[in-house]
CSV table of C-alpha atoms in Angstrom, one decimal:
chain,number,residue,atom,x,y,z
O,1,MET,CA,91.2,56.2,190.4
O,2,LEU,CA,89.9,53.6,192.9
O,3,HIS,CA,93.0,53.3,193.5
O,4,PHE,CA,93.3,56.7,195.0
O,5,ARG,CA,90.3,56.9,197.4
O,6,GLN,CA,91.9,53.5,198.4
O,7,ASN,CA,95.9,54.3,199.8
O,8,GLY,CA,94.7,57.5,200.2
O,9,VAL,CA,97.2,58.0,202.3
O,10,LEU,CA,100.1,56.9,200.1
O,11,MET,CA,99.1,58.4,197.2
O,12,ARG,CA,99.9,61.8,199.3
O,13,SER,CA,102.6,61.1,200.3
O,14,LEU,CA,103.7,61.1,196.8
O,15,PHE,CA,101.5,64.1,195.8
O,16,LEU,CA,103.4,66.1,198.1
O,17,PRO,CA,107.0,65.9,197.5
O,18,LEU,CA,105.8,66.6,193.8
O,19,LEU,CA,103.7,68.2,194.2
O,20,LEU,CA,106.6,70.7,195.8
O,21,ILE,CA,109.7,69.3,193.1
O,22,PHE,CA,106.0,71.5,190.5
O,23,SER,CA,106.3,74.1,192.7
O,24,PHE,CA,109.7,75.0,192.5
O,25,ILE,CA,109.7,74.4,189.2
O,26,SER,CA,106.8,77.4,188.3
O,27,THR,CA,109.3,78.9,190.2
O,28,ILE,CA,112.9,79.1,189.5
O,29,LEU,CA,111.7,78.5,185.6
O,30,PRO,CA,110.8,82.6,185.2
O,31,GLY,CA,114.1,83.4,186.7
O,32,GLN,CA,116.0,81.5,184.7
O,33,GLU,CA,114.8,82.3,181.3
O,34,ASN,CA,115.0,86.6,182.7
O,35,ALA,CA,118.7,85.2,183.7
O,36,LEU,CA,119.2,84.5,180.3
O,37,TRP,CA,120.0,88.4,179.8
O,38,ARG,CA,122.9,89.9,179.7
O,39,ALA,CA,124.0,93.4,180.9
O,40,GLY,CA,126.0,96.2,181.6
O,41,ALA,CA,126.9,99.8,182.3
O,42,ALA,CA,128.5,103.2,182.2
O,43,ALA,CA,128.8,106.4,183.6
O,44,VAL,CA,130.6,108.9,182.1
O,45,ASP,CA,131.3,112.7,182.7
O,46,ILE,CA,130.3,115.2,179.8
O,47,THR,CA,131.2,118.7,182.0
O,48,PRO,CA,133.3,120.8,180.1
O,49,ASP,CA,136.4,122.2,181.1
O,50,TYR,CA,136.1,125.0,178.8
O,51,PRO,CA,133.5,128.0,178.1
O,52,VAL,CA,131.2,127.3,175.9
O,53,ARG,CA,127.9,128.2,175.4
O,54,LEU,CA,123.8,127.2,176.6
O,55,SER,CA,121.0,125.4,174.5
O,56,GLY,CA,117.6,125.9,176.0
O,57,TYR,CA,116.9,129.7,176.2
O,58,GLY,CA,117.6,132.3,173.3
O,59,SER,CA,117.6,135.5,175.8
O,60,ARG,CA,121.3,133.9,176.2
O,61,THR,CA,124.2,135.9,175.6
O,62,THR,CA,127.0,134.9,176.9
O,63,GLU,CA,128.9,131.5,177.6
O,64,TYR,CA,128.1,129.4,180.9
O,65,GLU,CA,129.1,130.6,183.9
O,66,LYS,CA,129.9,128.4,186.9
O,67,ILE,CA,129.0,124.7,187.0
O,68,THR,CA,126.5,123.8,190.4
O,69,GLN,CA,125.9,120.3,188.8
O,70,ARG,CA,128.1,118.0,186.2
O,71,ILE,CA,126.2,116.6,183.9
O,72,GLN,CA,126.9,112.7,181.9
O,73,ALA,CA,125.7,110.3,180.1
O,74,ALA,CA,124.8,107.3,180.0
O,75,ALA,CA,125.1,104.0,178.1
O,76,LEU,CA,123.1,100.2,179.2
O,77,VAL,CA,123.9,97.3,176.6
O,78,LEU,CA,121.7,94.6,177.2
O,79,GLN,CA,122.0,91.7,175.0
O,80,TRP,CA,119.5,88.4,174.5
O,81,LYS,CA,121.0,85.3,173.8
O,82,ASP,CA,123.2,85.0,171.4
O,83,GLU,CA,121.1,88.2,169.9
O,84,PRO,CA,123.5,91.6,169.0
O,85,PRO,CA,123.6,93.7,171.4
O,86,ALA,CA,121.9,96.7,172.3
O,87,ALA,CA,122.2,100.3,173.7
O,88,ILE,CA,120.1,102.6,175.6
O,89,ILE,CA,121.5,105.9,175.9
O,90,THR,CA,120.9,108.5,178.3
O,91,VAL,CA,122.3,112.9,177.7
O,92,ASP,CA,121.7,115.1,179.7
O,93,ASN,CA,121.4,118.0,177.0
O,94,CYS,CA,118.8,119.5,175.6
O,95,GLY,CA,119.2,118.0,172.1
O,96,VAL,CA,121.3,115.5,170.5
O,97,PRO,CA,121.4,115.1,166.7
O,98,ALA,CA,120.7,112.1,164.6
O,99,THR,CA,124.1,113.7,163.0
O,100,LEU,CA,126.2,112.7,166.4
O,101,ARG,CA,123.9,109.8,166.8
O,102,ALA,CA,125.4,108.6,163.2
O,103,GLU,CA,128.9,109.0,164.1
O,104,VAL,CA,128.2,107.1,167.1
O,105,LEU,CA,127.8,104.5,165.4
O,106,ARG,CA,130.6,105.3,162.9
O,107,ARG,CA,132.7,104.6,165.1
O,108,LEU,CA,131.5,102.2,167.2
O,109,ALA,CA,131.5,99.9,164.7
O,110,ALA,CA,135.2,101.1,163.4
O,111,ALA,CA,136.2,99.5,167.2
O,112,GLY,CA,134.4,96.6,167.3
O,113,LYS,CA,131.6,97.2,169.1
O,114,ASN,CA,128.9,97.1,166.2
O,115,ILE,CA,125.4,98.0,167.5
O,116,ALA,CA,122.4,98.3,164.4
O,117,ASP,CA,121.2,101.6,163.9
O,118,GLU,CA,117.7,99.7,164.6
O,119,ARG,CA,119.6,98.7,168.7
O,120,LEU,CA,120.3,102.0,168.9
O,121,ALA,CA,118.5,104.2,171.3
O,122,LEU,CA,119.7,107.5,172.1
O,123,HIS,CA,117.6,109.8,174.8
O,124,SER,CA,118.3,113.5,175.5
O,125,SER,CA,116.8,114.7,178.7
O,126,HIS,CA,116.0,118.2,177.5
O,127,THR,CA,117.9,120.5,180.4
O,128,HIS,CA,118.6,123.9,179.1
O,129,CYS,CA,121.3,123.4,181.2
O,130,ALA,CA,123.8,122.3,179.0
O,131,PRO,CA,125.5,122.9,176.4
O,132,MET,CA,124.4,123.3,173.3
O,133,LEU,CA,125.4,121.4,170.0
O,134,GLU,CA,126.0,121.7,166.4
O,135,GLY,CA,122.8,121.3,163.9
O,136,VAL,CA,120.1,121.9,167.1
O,137,LEU,CA,118.2,125.1,167.1
O,138,THR,CA,120.1,126.4,164.8
O,139,ASN,CA,118.0,129.7,165.7
O,140,LEU,CA,117.9,129.5,169.0
O,141,PHE,CA,119.7,133.0,169.7
O,142,GLY,CA,118.6,135.0,166.3
O,143,THR,CA,122.3,136.1,165.1
O,144,ASP,CA,125.2,134.4,164.3
O,145,LEU,CA,127.6,133.3,167.3
O,146,SER,CA,131.7,134.8,167.5
O,147,SER,CA,134.3,132.5,165.5
O,148,GLU,CA,135.0,132.0,169.2
O,149,HIS,CA,131.9,130.6,170.7
O,150,SER,CA,131.8,128.7,167.2
O,151,GLU,CA,135.3,127.1,167.9
O,152,HIS,CA,133.8,126.3,171.7
O,153,VAL,CA,130.2,124.8,170.6
O,154,HIS,CA,132.4,122.6,167.7
O,155,ARG,CA,134.7,121.3,170.8
O,156,TYR,CA,132.4,120.6,173.1
O,157,THR,CA,129.6,118.5,169.7
O,158,GLN,CA,133.1,116.5,169.5
O,159,ASP,CA,134.2,115.8,173.6
O,160,LEU,CA,130.8,114.5,173.8
O,161,THR,CA,130.8,111.9,171.0
O,162,THR,CA,134.3,111.1,172.2
O,163,TRP,CA,131.9,110.1,175.4
O,164,ILE,CA,129.5,108.5,174.8
O,165,VAL,CA,130.9,106.2,172.4
O,166,GLN,CA,133.3,105.6,175.4
O,167,ALA,CA,130.0,104.7,178.2
O,168,VAL,CA,129.0,102.6,175.3
O,169,THR,CA,132.2,100.8,175.3
O,170,GLN,CA,132.5,100.4,178.9
O,171,ALA,CA,128.7,99.7,179.3
O,172,TRP,CA,129.9,96.6,176.8
O,173,GLU,CA,132.6,95.5,178.3
O,174,LYS,CA,130.7,95.1,181.5
O,175,LEU,CA,128.4,92.3,180.4
O,176,GLU,CA,127.2,89.8,182.7
O,177,PRO,CA,124.6,87.9,183.8
O,178,ALA,CA,121.2,90.0,184.6
O,179,ARG,CA,117.8,89.8,184.8
O,180,LEU,CA,114.7,92.6,184.2
O,181,ASP,CA,111.5,93.8,186.0
O,182,HIS,CA,109.1,96.5,184.5
O,183,SER,CA,106.9,98.5,187.0
O,184,GLU,CA,105.3,101.1,187.3
O,185,GLY,CA,104.8,105.1,189.4
O,186,LYS,CA,103.1,107.9,188.9
O,187,ALA,CA,105.1,111.6,189.7
O,188,TYR,CA,102.9,115.2,189.5
O,189,PHE,CA,105.4,117.8,189.4
O,190,GLY,CA,104.9,117.8,185.1
O,191,LEU,CA,101.7,120.1,184.3
O,192,ASN,CA,100.6,121.2,181.0
O,193,ARG,CA,101.1,125.0,180.3
O,194,ARG,CA,98.9,125.3,177.1
O,195,LEU,CA,95.8,127.6,178.6
O,196,ARG,CA,93.8,129.1,176.6
O,197,SER,CA,93.6,133.2,178.0
O,198,LYS,CA,90.3,135.1,177.9
O,199,ASP,CA,91.3,136.7,174.6
O,200,GLY,CA,91.7,133.3,173.1
O,201,THR,CA,95.2,133.4,172.4
O,202,LEU,CA,97.6,130.7,174.1
O,203,GLN,CA,99.5,130.9,177.2
O,204,ASN,CA,102.5,129.7,178.8
O,205,ALA,CA,100.8,128.9,182.1
O,206,PRO,CA,99.3,125.8,185.0
O,207,ASN,CA,96.1,124.9,183.0
O,208,PHE,CA,94.8,121.5,185.6
O,209,ASN,CA,92.3,121.0,183.2
O,210,GLY,CA,94.8,120.8,180.2
O,211,PRO,CA,96.0,116.9,179.5
O,212,THR,CA,98.7,114.6,181.0
O,213,ASP,CA,100.8,112.0,181.5
O,214,ARG,CA,101.6,110.9,185.1
O,215,SER,CA,103.4,108.1,184.1
O,216,LEU,CA,106.8,106.8,185.2
O,217,PRO,CA,108.2,104.0,183.6
O,218,LEU,CA,110.8,102.2,184.9
O,219,LEU,CA,113.4,99.2,184.3
O,220,ARG,CA,115.4,97.6,186.3
O,221,VAL,CA,119.0,95.4,185.9
O,222,GLN,CA,120.1,93.5,188.2
O,223,SER,CA,122.5,91.0,188.7
O,224,ALA,CA,121.6,87.3,188.0
O,225,ASP,CA,121.0,86.5,191.3
O,226,GLY,CA,119.2,89.5,192.0
O,227,LYS,CA,121.3,91.6,195.1
O,228,ARG,CA,123.6,93.7,192.9
O,229,LEU,CA,121.9,96.6,191.2
O,230,ILE,CA,122.7,97.5,187.7
O,231,ALA,CA,121.2,100.3,187.0
O,232,THR,CA,117.5,101.8,186.3
O,233,HIS,CA,115.8,103.3,183.4
O,234,ALA,CA,112.9,105.7,183.8
O,235,SER,CA,111.4,108.4,182.1
O,236,TYR,CA,109.3,111.4,182.8
O,237,ALA,CA,106.5,112.8,179.7
O,238,CYS,CA,107.7,117.3,182.1
O,239,HIS,CA,109.6,119.4,180.4
O,240,CYS,CA,113.0,119.6,182.1
O,241,THR,CA,113.1,123.7,182.9
O,242,THR,CA,112.9,124.5,186.3
O,243,TYR,CA,116.4,125.5,185.4
O,244,SER,CA,116.8,129.0,183.7
O,245,THR,CA,120.4,130.3,184.6
O,246,ASN,CA,123.1,130.8,182.5
O,247,THR,CA,124.5,127.8,184.7
O,248,ILE,CA,125.8,124.1,183.9
O,249,HIS,CA,123.0,121.7,185.5
O,250,GLY,CA,121.0,118.7,184.9
O,251,ASP,CA,117.2,119.9,185.6
O,252,TRP,CA,115.0,118.0,187.9
O,253,ALA,CA,116.2,115.0,185.6
O,254,GLY,CA,120.1,114.8,186.4
O,255,SER,CA,118.4,115.4,190.1
O,256,ALA,CA,117.3,112.8,190.0
O,257,ARG,CA,119.7,110.6,188.5
O,258,VAL,CA,122.5,111.6,191.0
O,259,GLU,CA,119.3,110.9,194.1
O,260,MET,CA,118.9,106.9,193.3
O,261,GLN,CA,122.5,106.8,192.3
O,262,ALA,CA,123.8,108.2,195.9
O,263,ARG,CA,120.5,105.8,197.5
O,264,PHE,CA,122.2,102.9,194.9
O,265,PRO,CA,125.9,103.4,195.2
O,266,GLY,CA,127.4,101.3,192.1
O,267,SER,CA,124.4,100.8,189.8
O,268,VAL,CA,123.9,103.7,187.0
O,269,CYS,CA,120.0,105.7,186.6
O,270,LEU,CA,119.5,107.0,182.8
O,271,MET,CA,116.5,109.6,182.9
O,272,ALA,CA,115.0,110.0,179.6
O,273,ILE,CA,111.6,112.0,178.4
O,274,GLY,CA,108.4,110.9,177.6
O,275,CYS,CA,105.8,112.5,175.5
O,276,GLY,CA,106.0,115.9,177.6
O,277,ALA,CA,106.5,118.9,174.7
O,278,ASP,CA,103.7,121.1,175.5
O,279,GLN,CA,104.0,120.0,179.4
O,280,ASN,CA,106.3,122.3,182.5
O,281,PRO,CA,107.9,121.0,185.9
O,282,TYR,CA,106.1,123.0,188.2
O,283,PRO,CA,106.8,125.4,190.4
O,284,ARG,CA,109.7,125.9,188.4
O,285,ASN,CA,111.8,128.7,187.7
O,286,GLN,CA,114.2,128.5,191.0
O,287,PRO,CA,117.3,126.2,191.2
O,288,SER,CA,116.2,124.8,194.4
O,289,ARG,CA,112.5,123.2,192.4
O,290,ALA,CA,115.6,120.9,190.3
O,291,GLU,CA,116.2,119.0,193.1
O,292,GLN,CA,113.2,119.2,195.1
O,293,HIS,CA,110.8,117.6,190.8
O,294,GLY,CA,114.6,115.0,191.3
O,295,THR,CA,113.9,113.9,195.4
O,296,SER,CA,110.6,112.8,193.8
O,297,ILE,CA,111.5,110.5,191.6
O,298,ALA,CA,114.5,108.8,192.9
O,299,ARG,CA,111.9,107.7,196.3
O,300,GLU,CA,108.8,106.8,193.4
O,301,LEU,CA,112.0,104.9,191.0
O,302,SER,CA,112.8,103.9,195.1
O,303,THR,CA,110.2,102.4,196.0
O,304,LEU,CA,109.1,100.5,192.7
O,305,ILE,CA,112.5,98.9,193.8
O,306,HIS,CA,111.8,97.7,196.5
O,307,ARG,CA,108.3,96.4,195.9
O,308,PRO,CA,107.2,93.1,193.4
O,309,MET,CA,107.8,94.0,189.5
O,310,GLN,CA,106.8,91.6,186.7
O,311,THR,CA,109.5,90.2,184.5
O,312,VAL,CA,111.4,91.1,181.1
O,313,SER,CA,111.9,88.4,179.2
O,314,GLY,CA,113.3,88.3,175.4
O,315,PRO,CA,113.2,87.9,172.4
O,316,LEU,CA,114.5,91.5,173.3
O,317,THR,CA,113.1,93.1,169.0
O,318,CYS,CA,114.4,96.2,167.6
O,319,ALA,CA,112.0,97.7,164.7
O,320,THR,CA,112.1,101.1,162.6
O,321,ARG,CA,110.6,103.5,160.3
O,322,GLU,CA,111.2,106.1,158.2
O,323,ILE,CA,108.3,108.3,156.8
O,324,LEU,CA,108.4,112.3,155.8
O,325,LEU,CA,106.0,115.0,157.5
O,326,PRO,CA,104.9,117.1,154.8
O,327,TYR,CA,105.2,120.8,155.9
O,328,ASP,CA,102.5,123.1,155.4
O,329,LYS,CA,102.8,126.2,152.5
O,330,ALA,CA,105.9,127.7,152.7
O,331,PRO,CA,106.9,131.1,152.5
O,332,THR,CA,107.8,132.4,148.8
O,333,GLN,CA,111.1,133.9,148.3
O,334,GLN,CA,109.7,137.2,148.0
O,335,GLU,CA,108.4,136.8,151.1
O,336,TRP,CA,111.3,135.5,152.9
O,337,GLU,CA,113.1,139.0,151.4
O,338,THR,CA,110.4,140.7,153.3
O,339,HIS,CA,111.2,139.3,156.6
O,340,THR,CA,114.2,140.0,156.6
O,341,ALA,CA,113.6,143.1,157.4
O,342,ASP,CA,111.0,142.6,160.2
O,343,LYS,CA,112.2,143.4,163.3
O,344,ASN,CA,111.8,140.5,165.2
O,345,LYS,CA,115.7,139.1,164.9
O,346,TRP,CA,114.8,136.0,164.9
O,347,ILE,CA,112.0,136.2,161.5
O,348,ALA,CA,114.4,137.8,160.4
O,349,ARG,CA,118.1,135.9,160.6
O,350,HIS,CA,115.8,132.6,160.1
O,351,ALA,CA,114.2,134.0,156.2
O,352,ARG,CA,118.4,135.1,155.5
O,353,MET,CA,118.9,132.1,156.2
O,354,HIS,CA,116.4,130.3,153.4
O,355,LEU,CA,117.3,132.5,150.7
O,356,ALA,CA,120.9,131.6,151.4
O,357,ILE,CA,120.1,127.8,149.9
O,358,LEU,CA,117.9,129.8,147.7
O,359,ALA,CA,121.1,131.7,146.9
O,360,LYS,CA,123.4,127.9,146.2
O,361,GLY,CA,120.7,126.3,143.9
O,362,ASP,CA,118.9,124.1,146.3
O,363,LYS,CA,115.2,124.1,146.8
O,364,ILE,CA,113.1,124.5,150.7
O,365,PRO,CA,112.6,121.2,152.2
O,366,SER,CA,109.0,119.9,151.8
O,367,ALA,CA,109.3,117.1,153.4
O,368,LEU,CA,110.7,116.6,156.8
O,369,PRO,CA,112.5,113.1,157.7
O,370,TYR,CA,111.7,111.0,160.6
O,371,THR,CA,111.9,108.0,161.9
O,372,VAL,CA,110.0,106.2,164.6
O,373,GLN,CA,111.9,103.2,167.0
O,374,THR,CA,110.0,100.1,168.3
O,375,TRP,CA,111.5,97.6,171.3
O,376,GLN,CA,110.1,94.4,172.3
O,377,TYR,CA,111.2,92.8,175.1
O,378,GLY,CA,109.1,88.8,174.4
O,379,HIS,CA,105.9,89.9,175.3
O,380,ASP,CA,106.2,92.0,178.5
O,381,LEU,CA,106.9,95.2,177.0
O,382,LEU,CA,107.0,98.1,174.4
O,383,VAL,CA,108.5,100.9,174.2
O,384,ILE,CA,107.6,103.3,171.3
O,385,ASN,CA,110.1,106.4,170.7
O,386,LEU,CA,110.1,109.1,168.2
O,387,PRO,CA,112.2,112.1,167.6
O,388,GLY,CA,111.7,115.1,168.5
O,389,GLU,CA,109.3,117.7,171.0
O,390,VAL,CA,106.6,115.8,171.2
O,391,VAL,CA,103.5,116.7,173.0
O,392,VAL,CA,102.1,114.2,175.6
O,393,ASP,CA,98.6,113.9,173.4
O,394,TYR,CA,101.6,110.5,171.0
O,395,SER,CA,101.8,108.9,174.8
O,396,LEU,CA,98.1,109.0,175.7
O,397,ARG,CA,96.9,107.8,172.5
O,398,PHE,CA,99.4,104.4,171.9
O,399,LYS,CA,98.6,103.7,175.0
O,400,ARG,CA,94.6,103.3,174.4
O,401,GLU,CA,95.5,101.5,171.5
O,402,PHE,CA,98.4,99.6,172.3
O,403,ASP,CA,98.2,97.0,175.9
O,404,PRO,CA,98.9,100.0,178.9
O,405,ALA,CA,100.4,98.7,181.9
O,406,ARG,CA,103.4,97.1,178.9
O,407,THR,CA,103.5,100.2,176.7
O,408,TRP,CA,105.8,103.1,177.3
O,409,VAL,CA,106.0,106.0,175.3
O,410,ASN,CA,109.2,108.1,174.9
O,411,ALA,CA,110.4,111.4,173.1
O,412,TYR,CA,113.0,113.5,172.4
O,413,THR,CA,114.9,109.5,171.2
O,414,ASN,CA,118.0,109.8,167.8
O,415,ASP,CA,117.1,113.4,167.1
O,416,VAL,CA,115.5,116.4,168.1
O,417,PRO,CA,114.3,118.0,164.9
O,418,CYS,CA,111.8,120.6,166.6
O,419,TYR,CA,108.8,120.2,168.3
O,420,ILE,CA,106.0,117.6,167.4
O,421,PRO,CA,101.9,118.4,167.5
O,422,SER,CA,99.5,115.7,167.5
O,423,GLN,CA,96.3,117.2,165.4
O,424,ARG,CA,94.3,119.1,168.3
O,425,VAL,CA,97.9,120.9,168.7
O,426,TRP,CA,98.1,121.4,165.7
O,427,GLU,CA,94.3,123.1,164.8
O,428,GLU,CA,94.8,124.8,167.9
O,429,GLY,CA,98.5,126.6,167.1
O,430,GLY,CA,100.6,128.4,169.3
O,431,TYR,CA,104.3,127.7,170.4
O,432,GLU,CA,104.0,123.6,170.6
O,433,GLY,CA,101.7,123.7,167.5
O,434,GLY,CA,104.8,125.8,165.3
O,435,GLY,CA,106.1,128.6,166.2
O,436,ALA,CA,108.2,127.3,168.2
O,437,MET,CA,109.4,126.6,164.1
O,438,ILE,CA,111.7,128.8,163.6
O,439,TYR,CA,114.2,128.4,166.2
O,440,TYR,CA,114.3,125.1,164.3
O,441,THR,CA,114.9,126.8,161.4
O,442,ARG,CA,112.6,124.2,159.8
O,443,PRO,CA,110.4,126.3,156.7
O,444,THR,CA,107.2,127.0,158.2
O,445,ARG,CA,104.9,124.1,160.6
O,446,PHE,CA,103.9,121.3,159.5
O,447,ALA,CA,101.4,120.2,157.2
O,448,THR,CA,97.4,118.5,158.4
O,449,GLY,CA,97.7,115.1,159.7
O,450,VAL,CA,101.4,114.6,160.9
O,451,GLU,CA,99.9,112.3,163.6
O,452,ALA,CA,98.2,109.6,161.4
O,453,LEU,CA,101.5,109.4,159.4
O,454,ILE,CA,103.3,109.2,163.0
O,455,ALA,CA,100.9,105.9,164.3
O,456,LYS,CA,100.0,104.4,161.4
O,457,ALA,CA,104.5,104.1,161.8
O,458,VAL,CA,104.6,102.5,164.2
O,459,HIS,CA,102.0,100.6,164.2
O,460,GLY,CA,103.4,98.7,161.3
O,461,ILE,CA,106.4,98.3,163.1
O,462,THR,CA,104.6,97.2,165.9
O,463,PRO,CA,103.1,93.0,166.4
O,464,PRO,CA,99.1,92.8,167.1
O,465,SER,CA,99.8,91.1,170.3
O,466,PHE,CA,100.0,94.0,172.4
O,467,ARG,CA,97.0,95.9,170.1
O,468,VAL,CA,94.0,96.4,172.4
O,469,LYS,CA,91.5,94.7,171.3
O,470,LYS,CA,88.2,96.2,169.9
């Protein structure tokens, strides 16, 4: 200490370069660590060039009339150091079933691109203007499809499987050193759609006082030098139902993708959906509104991209847990038989479908298998992926229980088996609380308590470091 005071000038001359060196090291170390990622992204056009029924709206009776926006499947393959690769997939479709996802995994493994089940996240955009797929919303139209229409749906299901495999394969082959960053913006066109009328019934209308999730999380993937944008991945908790015409269109999510890829040529945009099962885009029902909403998303993402973002490091730890969500008491065989005479064609066909199960000697399922998934990017980011049409209460809950700055919640992921109500929505009833189960051919609504079961499963595969300290 005495020596320092006596030789202040000399010591300062020695300390200055040392401080600069340490400052430089502290600056580059995060980048060096981030460059331990490898990433590749690709997109494939999945627009059919043949007629096919569209999903989403049960009032349609014909195959699509025209194509107003081409639709896409996109893939982002990530690898931290020498860990096994993981893949994020987004698909412009109302709902990609678990059976199709399983076939994608099988074909990738057969082609030497093996991805573990827990390391693949497949997100449906939930646009209601994309082709119907086998195994999803099987009672959507309340009637059997003609043999011709069924064949076209089967053909598209097979084609989509092939296209998704192509997207992942192409992304895999583009793997290169990369850096990942995370940020979060806001979007405002989504509003709660469960409005209680004066007589107590629930209406599908804007509820300005209802719960919403405005967050717009973004994962930015750049080349290792930060000079080139490889991909963007984002999601927003809102139904993709601005469009209602019988035409092929990606709705607001597709429009956001188109706008982002126009703003950042050569990059791939992957748009997913958060817990937006009880949220609608407003204004809606006009084609121009989808582009308007998509542009607002792209504008916010572009702003985030050009601002400082949080570095995302590895390792990438992926986990899944399957649970059973019990159904409420199902109708008896006599009650099913009575329902077959109902004037509502959806109720009548729903009953016939379950009587057919009984006629084969099989039992009506008493619970729905349900698999939650979590991805943990080191200590920097927690992504929770939930199957089905999940209401907003889930994302709001998990952002209370886990660090909201590091928590990202997606729905419509890996399967879309039905609506997933929270306890609040279950008690209130209505379409999301159980009424929509008939279109998914589920025997009845869920029993009470499914929210607690899902939350327990998510907590069971999430490290304590992400939990909010009480």
